Short mmCIF file of C-alpha atoms and ligand atoms in Angstrom, two decimals:
data_model
loop_
_atom_site.label_atom_id
_atom_site.label_comp_id
_atom_site.label_asym_id
_atom_site.label_seq_id
_atom_site.Cartn_x
_atom_site.Cartn_y
_atom_site.Cartn_z
CA UNK A 1 -47.98 -146.03 223.92
CA UNK A 2 -51.60 -145.85 225.16
CA UNK A 3 -53.47 -142.61 224.43
CA UNK A 4 -55.46 -143.06 227.63
CA UNK A 5 -58.75 -143.86 225.91
CA UNK A 6 -60.44 -147.21 225.36
CA UNK A 7 -62.39 -148.74 222.50
CA UNK A 8 -65.44 -150.68 223.62
CA UNK A 9 -66.73 -153.73 221.78
CA UNK A 10 -70.31 -154.77 222.50
CA UNK A 11 -71.02 -158.30 221.37
CA UNK A 12 -73.13 -161.37 222.02
CA UNK A 13 -75.78 -161.15 224.66
CA UNK A 14 -75.04 -157.80 226.22
CA UNK A 15 -71.34 -158.55 226.70
CA UNK A 16 -68.82 -155.81 226.43
CA UNK A 17 -65.05 -155.58 226.44
CA UNK A 18 -62.60 -152.69 226.45
CA UNK A 19 -59.41 -152.39 224.44
CA UNK A 20 -56.63 -149.84 224.97
CA UNK A 21 -56.13 -147.34 222.16
CA UNK A 22 -52.49 -146.76 221.22
CA UNK A 23 -51.12 -143.51 219.91
CA UNK A 24 -48.24 -143.11 217.47
CA UNK A 25 -46.19 -139.93 217.11
CA UNK A 26 -48.32 -139.08 214.07
CA UNK A 27 -51.03 -140.88 212.09
CA UNK A 28 -54.16 -142.75 213.10
CA UNK A 29 -54.48 -144.23 216.60
CA UNK A 30 -54.75 -148.01 216.72
CA UNK A 31 -56.98 -150.25 218.81
CA UNK A 32 -54.85 -152.86 220.56
CA UNK A 33 -56.85 -156.04 220.02
CA UNK A 34 -54.17 -158.53 221.05
CA UNK A 35 -56.35 -159.88 223.86
CA UNK A 36 -59.50 -160.18 221.72
CA UNK A 37 -59.29 -163.89 220.97
CA UNK A 38 -58.29 -164.84 224.51
CA UNK A 39 -61.16 -162.86 226.02
CA UNK A 40 -63.93 -163.46 223.45
CA UNK A 41 -62.91 -166.44 221.28
CA UNK A 42 -63.37 -164.20 218.20
CA UNK A 43 -60.91 -163.07 215.53
CA UNK A 44 -61.04 -159.90 213.45
CA UNK A 45 -61.56 -160.14 209.69
CA UNK A 46 -59.46 -157.83 207.52
CA UNK A 47 -58.42 -159.29 204.15
CA UNK A 48 -55.71 -157.17 202.51
CA UNK A 49 -54.96 -155.53 205.91
CA UNK A 50 -57.13 -152.49 205.09
CA UNK A 51 -57.41 -151.53 208.77
CA UNK A 52 -54.69 -153.54 210.46
CA UNK A 53 -51.36 -152.25 211.76
CA UNK A 54 -49.10 -155.31 211.74
CA UNK A 55 -46.23 -153.75 213.69
CA UNK A 56 -44.84 -150.62 215.32
CA UNK A 57 -42.26 -148.89 213.16
CA UNK A 58 -40.07 -145.78 213.36
CA UNK A 59 -38.77 -145.88 209.82
CA UNK A 60 -41.17 -144.49 207.22
CA UNK A 61 -44.36 -142.49 207.53
CA UNK A 62 -46.90 -141.88 204.78
CA UNK A 63 -49.87 -139.55 204.95
CA UNK A 64 -51.86 -140.79 201.99
CA UNK A 65 -54.44 -137.99 202.07
CA UNK A 66 -51.81 -135.23 202.17
CA UNK A 67 -49.50 -137.04 199.75
CA UNK A 68 -46.64 -136.94 202.29
CA UNK A 69 -43.74 -139.39 202.56
CA UNK A 70 -41.16 -139.14 205.35
CA UNK A 71 -38.09 -141.33 205.90
CA UNK A 72 -37.20 -141.12 209.62
CA UNK A 73 -39.10 -137.81 209.70
CA UNK A 74 -37.41 -136.21 206.68
CA UNK A 75 -39.64 -135.28 203.71
CA UNK A 76 -38.79 -137.23 200.58
CA UNK A 77 -38.55 -133.96 198.62
CA UNK A 78 -35.71 -132.72 200.87
CA UNK A 79 -33.88 -136.04 200.75
CA UNK A 80 -34.14 -136.12 196.95
CA UNK A 81 -32.75 -132.56 196.77
CA UNK A 82 -29.95 -132.77 199.36
CA UNK A 83 -28.85 -136.38 199.80
CA UNK A 84 -27.54 -139.21 197.68
CA UNK A 85 -28.75 -142.80 197.86
CA UNK A 86 -26.12 -144.08 200.29
CA UNK A 87 -26.85 -141.24 202.73
CA UNK A 88 -30.51 -142.25 202.47
CA UNK A 89 -29.53 -145.88 203.16
CA UNK A 90 -27.61 -144.79 206.25
CA UNK A 91 -30.63 -142.80 207.44
CA UNK A 92 -33.05 -145.69 206.94
CA UNK A 93 -30.77 -148.20 208.66
CA UNK A 94 -29.50 -146.09 211.53
CA UNK A 95 -32.22 -143.51 212.09
CA UNK A 96 -30.13 -140.37 211.55
CA UNK A 97 -28.43 -138.71 208.59
CA UNK A 98 -24.67 -139.35 208.65
CA UNK A 99 -22.03 -136.78 209.48
CA UNK A 100 -19.31 -136.45 206.79
CA UNK A 101 -17.07 -138.92 208.69
CA UNK A 102 -19.91 -141.40 209.20
CA UNK A 103 -20.82 -141.16 205.54
CA UNK A 104 -17.24 -141.75 204.43
CA UNK A 105 -16.97 -144.85 206.63
CA UNK A 106 -20.34 -146.19 205.44
CA UNK A 107 -19.52 -145.63 201.75
CA UNK A 108 -16.17 -147.33 202.30
CA UNK A 109 -17.80 -150.40 203.88
CA UNK A 110 -20.46 -150.71 201.17
CA UNK A 111 -17.85 -150.22 198.45
CA UNK A 112 -15.66 -152.99 199.86
CA UNK A 113 -18.55 -155.49 199.58
CA UNK A 114 -19.51 -154.85 195.95
CA UNK A 115 -17.88 -157.95 194.46
CA UNK A 116 -19.80 -161.25 194.55
CA UNK A 117 -18.41 -164.75 195.02
CA UNK A 118 -17.08 -165.91 191.64
CA UNK A 119 -19.13 -169.13 192.01
CA UNK A 120 -22.28 -167.06 191.55
CA UNK A 121 -21.43 -166.86 187.85
CA UNK A 122 -21.74 -170.64 187.64
CA UNK A 123 -24.96 -170.62 189.61
CA UNK A 124 -26.26 -168.06 187.09
CA UNK A 125 -25.44 -170.37 184.19
CA UNK A 126 -28.24 -172.71 185.26
CA UNK A 127 -30.80 -170.14 184.15
CA UNK A 128 -32.12 -169.85 180.62
CA UNK A 129 -30.80 -166.72 178.93
CA UNK A 130 -34.36 -165.58 178.23
CA UNK A 131 -35.49 -165.96 181.86
CA UNK A 132 -37.17 -162.90 183.35
CA UNK A 133 -34.58 -160.95 185.38
CA UNK A 134 -36.88 -161.04 188.42
CA UNK A 135 -36.93 -164.85 188.27
CA UNK A 136 -33.14 -164.81 188.15
CA UNK A 137 -32.87 -162.22 190.94
CA UNK A 138 -35.20 -164.12 193.24
CA UNK A 139 -32.87 -167.10 192.82
CA UNK A 140 -29.66 -165.10 193.16
CA UNK A 141 -30.70 -163.29 196.33
CA UNK A 142 -31.92 -166.54 197.92
CA UNK A 143 -28.64 -168.17 196.88
CA UNK A 144 -26.67 -165.53 198.78
CA UNK A 145 -27.47 -167.49 201.94
CA UNK A 146 -25.53 -170.38 200.40
CA UNK A 147 -22.53 -168.18 199.57
CA UNK A 148 -22.45 -165.93 202.66
CA UNK A 149 -23.40 -168.26 205.50
CA UNK A 150 -20.48 -167.23 207.72
CA UNK A 151 -22.56 -164.44 209.32
CA UNK A 152 -26.14 -165.63 209.53
CA UNK A 153 -26.82 -165.49 213.27
CA UNK A 154 -29.83 -163.19 213.30
CA UNK A 155 -29.43 -162.62 217.04
CA UNK A 156 -25.91 -161.24 216.60
CA UNK A 157 -25.92 -157.50 215.75
CA UNK A 158 -22.53 -157.86 214.04
CA UNK A 159 -23.79 -160.64 211.74
CA UNK A 160 -26.92 -158.64 210.96
CA UNK A 161 -24.77 -155.62 210.04
CA UNK A 162 -22.54 -157.69 207.74
CA UNK A 163 -25.52 -159.26 205.97
CA UNK A 164 -27.12 -155.82 205.54
CA UNK A 165 -23.91 -154.42 204.01
CA UNK A 166 -23.58 -157.44 201.73
CA UNK A 167 -27.13 -157.12 200.47
CA UNK A 168 -26.95 -153.37 199.81
CA UNK A 169 -23.49 -153.59 198.21
CA UNK A 170 -23.99 -156.70 196.09
CA UNK A 171 -27.49 -156.05 194.79
CA UNK A 172 -26.30 -153.68 191.99
CA UNK A 173 -23.69 -156.27 190.96
CA UNK A 174 -26.33 -159.03 190.83
CA UNK A 175 -28.89 -156.91 188.97
CA UNK A 176 -26.24 -155.92 186.38
CA UNK A 177 -25.08 -159.56 186.10
CA UNK A 178 -28.65 -160.70 185.40
CA UNK A 179 -28.84 -158.09 182.60
CA UNK A 180 -25.47 -159.01 181.08
CA UNK A 181 -26.41 -162.68 181.22
CA UNK A 182 -29.63 -162.02 179.28
CA UNK A 183 -27.56 -160.24 176.60
CA UNK A 184 -24.85 -162.88 176.49
CA UNK A 185 -22.26 -160.20 177.32
CA UNK A 186 -19.37 -160.61 179.80
CA UNK A 187 -20.05 -159.48 183.35
CA UNK A 188 -18.39 -156.22 184.32
CA UNK A 189 -16.70 -156.30 187.71
CA UNK A 190 -17.38 -153.44 190.13
CA UNK A 191 -14.97 -150.50 190.06
CA UNK A 192 -14.59 -149.16 193.54
CA UNK A 193 -13.42 -145.63 192.73
CA UNK A 194 -16.89 -144.91 191.35
CA UNK A 195 -19.95 -143.91 193.35
CA UNK A 196 -22.53 -146.58 194.16
CA UNK A 197 -24.83 -145.49 191.34
CA UNK A 198 -22.12 -144.72 188.75
CA UNK A 199 -20.67 -148.15 189.45
CA UNK A 200 -24.04 -149.74 188.76
CA UNK A 201 -24.45 -147.82 185.50
CA UNK A 202 -21.01 -148.96 184.35
CA UNK A 203 -21.71 -152.60 185.27
CA UNK A 204 -24.98 -152.39 183.29
CA UNK A 205 -23.76 -150.62 180.17
CA UNK A 206 -19.98 -151.02 180.05
CA UNK A 207 -18.12 -153.73 178.15
CA UNK A 208 -14.53 -154.95 178.54
CA UNK A 209 -13.74 -153.58 175.04
CA UNK A 210 -13.60 -149.91 175.94
CA UNK A 211 -13.59 -147.57 178.91
CA UNK A 212 -17.18 -146.68 179.80
CA UNK A 213 -17.88 -142.93 179.97
CA UNK A 214 -20.14 -142.06 182.87
CA UNK A 215 -23.06 -139.78 181.98
CA UNK A 216 -23.90 -137.59 185.01
CA UNK A 217 -27.54 -137.12 183.96
CA UNK A 218 -28.05 -140.87 183.89
CA UNK A 219 -26.35 -141.32 187.29
CA UNK A 220 -28.32 -138.47 188.89
CA UNK A 221 -31.64 -139.78 187.57
CA UNK A 222 -30.97 -143.34 188.71
CA UNK A 223 -29.79 -142.17 192.12
CA UNK A 224 -33.10 -140.33 192.48
CA UNK A 225 -35.01 -143.44 191.44
CA UNK A 226 -33.12 -145.34 194.15
CA UNK A 227 -33.93 -142.71 196.82
CA UNK A 228 -37.62 -142.58 195.92
CA UNK A 229 -37.96 -146.37 196.02
CA UNK A 230 -35.82 -147.02 199.12
CA UNK A 231 -38.68 -147.65 201.55
CA UNK A 232 -42.45 -147.34 201.73
CA UNK A 233 -43.49 -148.65 205.17
CA UNK A 234 -45.56 -151.84 205.38
CA UNK A 235 -46.26 -152.45 201.67
CA UNK A 236 -46.76 -155.97 200.29
CA UNK A 237 -43.09 -156.85 199.73
CA UNK A 238 -41.93 -155.32 203.03
CA UNK A 239 -44.66 -157.14 204.91
CA UNK A 240 -43.54 -160.28 203.07
CA UNK A 241 -39.95 -159.75 204.22
CA UNK A 242 -41.16 -159.21 207.79
CA UNK A 243 -43.45 -162.25 207.74
CA UNK A 244 -40.82 -164.48 206.16
CA UNK A 245 -38.13 -163.15 208.52
CA UNK A 246 -40.42 -163.60 211.55
CA UNK A 247 -39.80 -167.34 211.39
CA UNK A 248 -36.14 -166.64 212.20
CA UNK A 249 -34.94 -167.41 208.70
CA UNK A 250 -31.83 -165.63 207.42
CA UNK A 251 -32.06 -162.15 205.85
CA UNK A 252 -31.11 -163.34 202.33
CA UNK A 253 -34.04 -165.78 202.33
CA UNK A 254 -36.38 -163.09 203.69
CA UNK A 255 -35.25 -160.52 201.10
CA UNK A 256 -35.59 -163.10 198.30
CA UNK A 257 -39.25 -163.46 199.37
CA UNK A 258 -39.54 -159.67 199.12
CA UNK A 259 -38.09 -159.71 195.59
CA UNK A 260 -40.63 -162.38 194.58
CA UNK A 261 -43.50 -160.33 195.99
CA UNK A 262 -42.30 -157.10 194.40
CA UNK A 263 -42.41 -158.77 190.99
CA UNK A 264 -46.24 -158.72 190.86
CA UNK A 265 -47.94 -156.18 188.55
CA UNK A 266 -50.05 -154.72 191.38
CA UNK A 267 -46.79 -153.81 193.21
CA UNK A 268 -43.29 -153.27 191.80
CA UNK A 269 -44.11 -154.84 188.46
CA UNK A 270 -46.41 -151.88 187.78
CA UNK A 271 -43.69 -149.78 186.10
CA UNK A 272 -43.06 -152.58 183.60
CA UNK A 273 -46.81 -153.12 183.14
CA UNK A 274 -47.29 -149.34 182.74
CA UNK A 275 -44.67 -149.03 180.02
CA UNK A 276 -46.01 -152.09 178.22
CA UNK A 277 -49.48 -150.53 178.40
CA UNK A 278 -48.22 -147.22 176.90
CA UNK A 279 -46.32 -149.04 174.15
CA UNK A 280 -49.39 -151.08 173.27
CA UNK A 281 -51.58 -147.99 173.21
CA UNK A 282 -49.00 -146.29 170.99
CA UNK A 283 -49.13 -149.18 168.53
CA UNK A 284 -52.92 -149.11 168.52
CA UNK A 285 -53.08 -145.44 167.49
CA UNK A 286 -51.73 -143.46 170.47
CA UNK A 287 -53.47 -140.21 171.42
CA UNK A 288 -56.30 -140.79 168.91
CA UNK A 289 -57.30 -143.92 170.85
CA UNK A 290 -57.14 -142.37 174.32
CA UNK A 291 -60.92 -142.07 174.74
CA UNK A 292 -61.47 -145.71 173.88
CA UNK A 293 -58.64 -146.81 176.16
CA UNK A 294 -59.85 -144.79 179.15
CA UNK A 295 -63.39 -146.17 178.66
CA UNK A 296 -61.91 -149.67 178.78
CA UNK A 297 -60.00 -149.19 182.06
CA UNK A 298 -63.14 -147.69 183.63
CA UNK A 299 -65.23 -150.70 182.65
CA UNK A 300 -65.24 -153.10 185.63
CA UNK A 301 -65.90 -156.03 183.28
CA UNK A 302 -62.84 -155.39 181.08
CA UNK A 303 -60.36 -156.55 183.70
CA UNK A 304 -58.05 -153.72 182.52
CA UNK A 305 -56.61 -151.06 184.81
CA UNK A 306 -54.77 -147.86 184.14
CA UNK A 307 -51.35 -149.08 185.25
CA UNK A 308 -49.32 -146.53 187.21
CA UNK A 309 -52.52 -145.02 188.64
CA UNK A 310 -54.01 -145.57 192.06
CA UNK A 311 -52.46 -146.57 195.34
CA UNK A 312 -53.67 -148.32 198.47
CA UNK A 313 -52.41 -145.52 200.70
CA UNK A 314 -52.08 -142.36 198.57
CA UNK A 315 -55.45 -140.81 197.92
CA UNK A 316 -53.66 -137.75 196.59
CA UNK A 317 -50.75 -137.25 194.17
CA UNK A 318 -47.98 -139.69 195.13
CA UNK A 319 -45.14 -137.31 196.21
CA UNK A 320 -42.65 -139.65 194.54
CA UNK A 321 -44.57 -139.30 191.27
CA UNK A 322 -44.15 -135.50 191.45
CA UNK A 323 -40.38 -135.86 191.85
CA UNK A 324 -40.18 -138.56 189.19
CA UNK A 325 -42.15 -136.35 186.80
CA UNK A 326 -39.52 -133.60 187.35
CA UNK A 327 -36.71 -136.09 186.72
CA UNK A 328 -38.53 -137.32 183.65
CA UNK A 329 -38.52 -133.80 182.13
CA UNK A 330 -34.86 -133.29 183.10
CA UNK A 331 -33.73 -136.58 181.59
CA UNK A 332 -35.70 -136.24 178.38
CA UNK A 333 -34.49 -132.63 178.03
CA UNK A 334 -30.82 -133.41 178.66
CA UNK A 335 -30.85 -136.50 176.47
CA UNK A 336 -32.69 -134.62 173.69
CA UNK A 337 -35.74 -136.87 173.87
CA UNK A 338 -38.42 -134.19 174.56
CA UNK A 339 -40.40 -135.24 171.53
CA UNK A 340 -40.45 -138.84 172.60
CA UNK A 341 -43.92 -140.00 171.48
CA UNK A 342 -44.35 -142.26 174.48
CA UNK A 343 -43.72 -139.41 176.92
CA UNK A 344 -46.22 -137.22 175.06
CA UNK A 345 -48.75 -140.02 175.18
CA UNK A 346 -48.16 -140.51 178.91
CA UNK A 347 -48.73 -136.79 179.55
CA UNK A 348 -51.92 -136.80 177.49
CA UNK A 349 -53.21 -139.89 179.28
CA UNK A 350 -52.38 -138.42 182.68
CA UNK A 351 -54.31 -135.23 181.82
CA UNK A 352 -57.39 -137.12 180.60
CA UNK A 353 -57.41 -139.38 183.67
CA UNK A 354 -56.92 -136.53 186.15
CA UNK A 355 -59.91 -134.69 184.68
CA UNK A 356 -62.13 -137.76 184.45
CA UNK A 357 -64.87 -138.16 187.06
CA UNK A 358 -64.17 -141.88 187.49
CA UNK A 359 -60.57 -141.23 188.63
CA UNK A 360 -61.42 -138.03 190.55
CA UNK A 361 -64.19 -139.70 192.60
CA UNK A 362 -62.00 -142.70 193.46
CA UNK A 363 -58.98 -140.46 194.21
CA UNK A 364 -56.82 -142.28 191.67
CA UNK A 365 -53.65 -140.29 190.96
CA UNK A 366 -50.46 -141.28 189.15
CA UNK A 367 -48.10 -143.26 191.36
CA UNK A 368 -44.29 -143.31 191.10
CA UNK A 369 -44.38 -146.14 188.56
CA UNK A 370 -46.23 -144.04 186.04
CA UNK A 371 -43.04 -142.01 185.40
CA UNK A 372 -40.22 -144.24 186.54
CA UNK A 373 -40.77 -146.56 183.56
CA UNK A 374 -40.48 -143.67 181.09
CA UNK A 375 -37.33 -142.37 182.79
CA UNK A 376 -35.71 -145.81 182.82
CA UNK A 377 -36.58 -146.36 179.19
CA UNK A 378 -34.99 -143.00 178.32
CA UNK A 379 -31.86 -144.07 180.27
CA UNK A 380 -31.61 -147.15 178.03
CA UNK A 381 -32.78 -149.65 180.61
CA UNK A 382 -34.87 -152.45 179.08
CA UNK A 383 -38.42 -152.82 180.36
CA UNK A 384 -37.81 -156.29 181.84
CA UNK A 385 -35.11 -154.81 184.12
CA UNK A 386 -37.34 -152.14 185.72
CA UNK A 387 -38.53 -154.19 188.66
CA UNK A 388 -35.00 -155.49 189.25
CA UNK A 389 -33.88 -151.89 189.68
CA UNK A 390 -36.77 -151.30 192.05
CA UNK A 391 -35.59 -154.36 194.08
CA UNK A 392 -32.08 -152.95 194.21
CA UNK A 393 -33.39 -149.69 195.67
CA UNK A 394 -35.90 -151.34 198.04
CA UNK A 395 -33.32 -153.74 199.50
CA UNK A 396 -32.26 -151.16 202.10
CA UNK A 397 -35.89 -150.66 203.17
CA UNK A 398 -36.44 -154.40 203.47
CA UNK A 399 -33.29 -154.80 205.54
CA UNK A 400 -34.02 -151.80 207.77
CA UNK A 401 -37.53 -153.13 208.45
CA UNK A 402 -36.24 -156.66 209.03
CA UNK A 403 -33.65 -155.36 211.52
CA UNK A 404 -36.31 -153.32 213.28
CA UNK A 405 -38.50 -156.41 213.61
CA UNK A 406 -35.71 -158.65 214.91
CA UNK A 407 -34.83 -156.12 217.62
CA UNK A 408 -38.44 -155.38 218.59
CA UNK A 409 -39.19 -156.88 222.04
CA UNK A 410 -42.79 -157.50 220.88
CA UNK A 411 -41.63 -159.49 217.83
CA UNK A 412 -43.39 -162.82 217.30
CA UNK A 413 -43.66 -165.18 214.38
CA UNK A 414 -46.38 -163.80 212.08
CA UNK A 415 -49.41 -166.08 212.05
CA UNK A 416 -52.65 -164.63 210.65
CA UNK A 417 -55.95 -166.33 211.43
CA UNK A 418 -58.84 -167.14 209.10
CA UNK A 419 -62.61 -167.24 208.82
CA UNK A 420 -63.10 -170.83 207.72
CA UNK A 421 -65.88 -171.34 205.17
CA UNK A 422 -64.98 -174.78 203.77
CA UNK A 423 -66.33 -178.25 204.51
CA UNK A 424 -66.65 -179.31 208.12
CA UNK A 425 -65.25 -182.64 209.32
CA UNK A 426 -66.25 -185.62 207.12
CA UNK A 427 -65.08 -189.17 206.44
CA UNK A 428 -62.90 -190.32 203.53
CA UNK A 429 -64.72 -192.79 201.25
CA UNK A 430 -62.64 -195.58 199.67
CA UNK A 431 -61.98 -194.64 196.01
CA UNK A 432 -64.27 -197.34 194.53
CA UNK A 433 -67.20 -195.93 196.53
CA UNK A 434 -66.76 -192.30 195.43
CA UNK A 435 -69.16 -190.87 192.83
N1 ACO B 501 -57.42 -148.18 186.94
C1 ACO B 501 -58.77 -148.22 186.94
N2 ACO B 501 -59.51 -148.35 188.06
C2 ACO B 501 -58.85 -148.45 189.22
C3 ACO B 501 -57.43 -148.42 189.29
C4 ACO B 501 -56.71 -148.27 188.08
N3 ACO B 501 -55.39 -148.23 188.10
N4 ACO B 501 -57.04 -148.55 190.58
C5 ACO B 501 -58.16 -148.66 191.30
N5 ACO B 501 -59.27 -148.60 190.49
C6 ACO B 501 -60.68 -148.61 190.90
C7 ACO B 501 -61.15 -150.01 191.25
O1 ACO B 501 -61.70 -150.66 190.14
C8 ACO B 501 -62.19 -149.73 192.32
O2 ACO B 501 -63.34 -149.26 191.68
P1 ACO B 501 -64.81 -149.59 192.31
O3 ACO B 501 -64.83 -148.84 193.61
O4 ACO B 501 -65.76 -149.08 191.31
O5 ACO B 501 -64.86 -151.08 192.49
C9 ACO B 501 -61.58 -148.53 193.08
O6 ACO B 501 -60.76 -147.84 192.11
C10 ACO B 501 -60.72 -148.91 194.29
O7 ACO B 501 -59.75 -149.86 193.85
P2 ACO B 501 -59.12 -151.02 194.75
O8 ACO B 501 -58.59 -152.07 193.86
O9 ACO B 501 -60.12 -151.40 195.80
O10 ACO B 501 -57.95 -150.24 195.45
P3 ACO B 501 -56.72 -150.89 196.17
O11 ACO B 501 -56.28 -149.92 197.21
O12 ACO B 501 -57.04 -152.27 196.62
O13 ACO B 501 -55.64 -151.03 194.99
C11 ACO B 501 -53.82 -150.69 193.56
C12 ACO B 501 -54.52 -150.26 194.86
C13 ACO B 501 -53.57 -152.21 193.57
C14 ACO B 501 -52.46 -149.99 193.47
C15 ACO B 501 -54.70 -150.31 192.35
O14 ACO B 501 -54.94 -148.92 192.34
C16 ACO B 501 -54.09 -150.77 191.01
O15 ACO B 501 -54.29 -151.92 190.61
N6 ACO B 501 -53.35 -149.85 190.29
C17 ACO B 501 -52.68 -150.22 189.07
C18 ACO B 501 -51.40 -150.96 189.38
C19 ACO B 501 -50.31 -150.04 189.91
O16 ACO B 501 -50.04 -148.99 189.36
N7 ACO B 501 -49.66 -150.49 191.01
C20 ACO B 501 -48.53 -149.76 191.58
C21 ACO B 501 -48.78 -149.46 193.01
S1 ACO B 501 -47.48 -148.44 193.60
C22 ACO B 501 -46.20 -149.47 193.94
O17 ACO B 501 -46.33 -150.65 194.17
C23 ACO B 501 -44.87 -148.84 193.91
#
């Protein structure tokens, strides 16, 4: 929607052009530069999309300066307090919170899709047992398009709905299978009288030898992790899903691209990198080495960063980090792990960083990954599985954003431009004449 004003670009020899300024419901206005190239022959240059809105979206809103995160208008704090993960999924996908009847129907549908094709076990066998779970998951999610190709017409709302349900329902089963495979333990089939999250916990930690006893603290904490990671507007992996999906490929292929992107340490891999960093620091002397460690991450030549700190959008405390910190205390308290040395080290490091001029000036605060790794470790989840669990939670966000893109009348294949700075046209020399 135009806000009625124009942005004027003066360029060249006294030339000038006007662009409409668009207004969202909240957040910065955007200059609509779609006609720029046609009218001027120029592109814009914005590596890393620091100032570029790539789409219109109604799903998630972040105010990075205030430290505010809203899913479909609802503050993340209220969703974490009053809703479970599947209600949050419903909200992200459909735009409104479900009524009790809508929730029951949605839970029923998701529950009935939890099993995966038995052939997927054989597909899994091709992987080395010591493969990283994210490598396995990228393959498994991509392979879903080979197992569930009966409903892949992206222009058919019914097919899109079925694929969305399959992804959300089967992701916990696949994540748990990748864990069991790495251990050499039998896969545990889903048990549909359990909740989504309790079912996942049982598939991760149960064995066929005895009935698995569900621990409510563990389920509650994981459900919160899922809610907090469910969507985060146009982050790297979501933009990857959108870009990949913009070619018209199927949603499993697009989500597999998202999983691959999430794996990186600057994105979803940060919780794993953060825990590895804390463990290393612990081995090197823990709190007594904090000063040295902080000096290292501040040194631009060291190449080291304080993992779990800083965010492209949040220039204030990440609201998810606040909630995760709360959960962290609750979990450690209820599991009797308050004196966990790693948690104490994390708290000490957080305090030092928050009071340090380097971090204050650059507005570097803890992000959600700073705590989610500690919580997951306390829950007994191995470090290598952290990003897989993040993928499980983010799947609904990826799918909601993909659906939004497919149904957007302005949707086009994504095709960024470039500022070319390589060699201009030249002739190929025969190999014997090259020096
Ligand atoms: N430790 C030390 N210095 C940092 C850190 C950090 N974690 N993050 C940013 N900085 C510094 C940079 O060196 C730079 O300093 P300079 O101005 O002197 O050159 C300044 O802060 C700005 O940093 P950028 O890299 O330009 O910020 P950007 O917005 O591009 O990066 C990012 C954001 C990638 C998250 C970064 O803060 C980072 O690498 N953090 C650690 C990894 C991490 O925790 N990622 C999780 C993100 S949340 C998520 O994906 C769920």
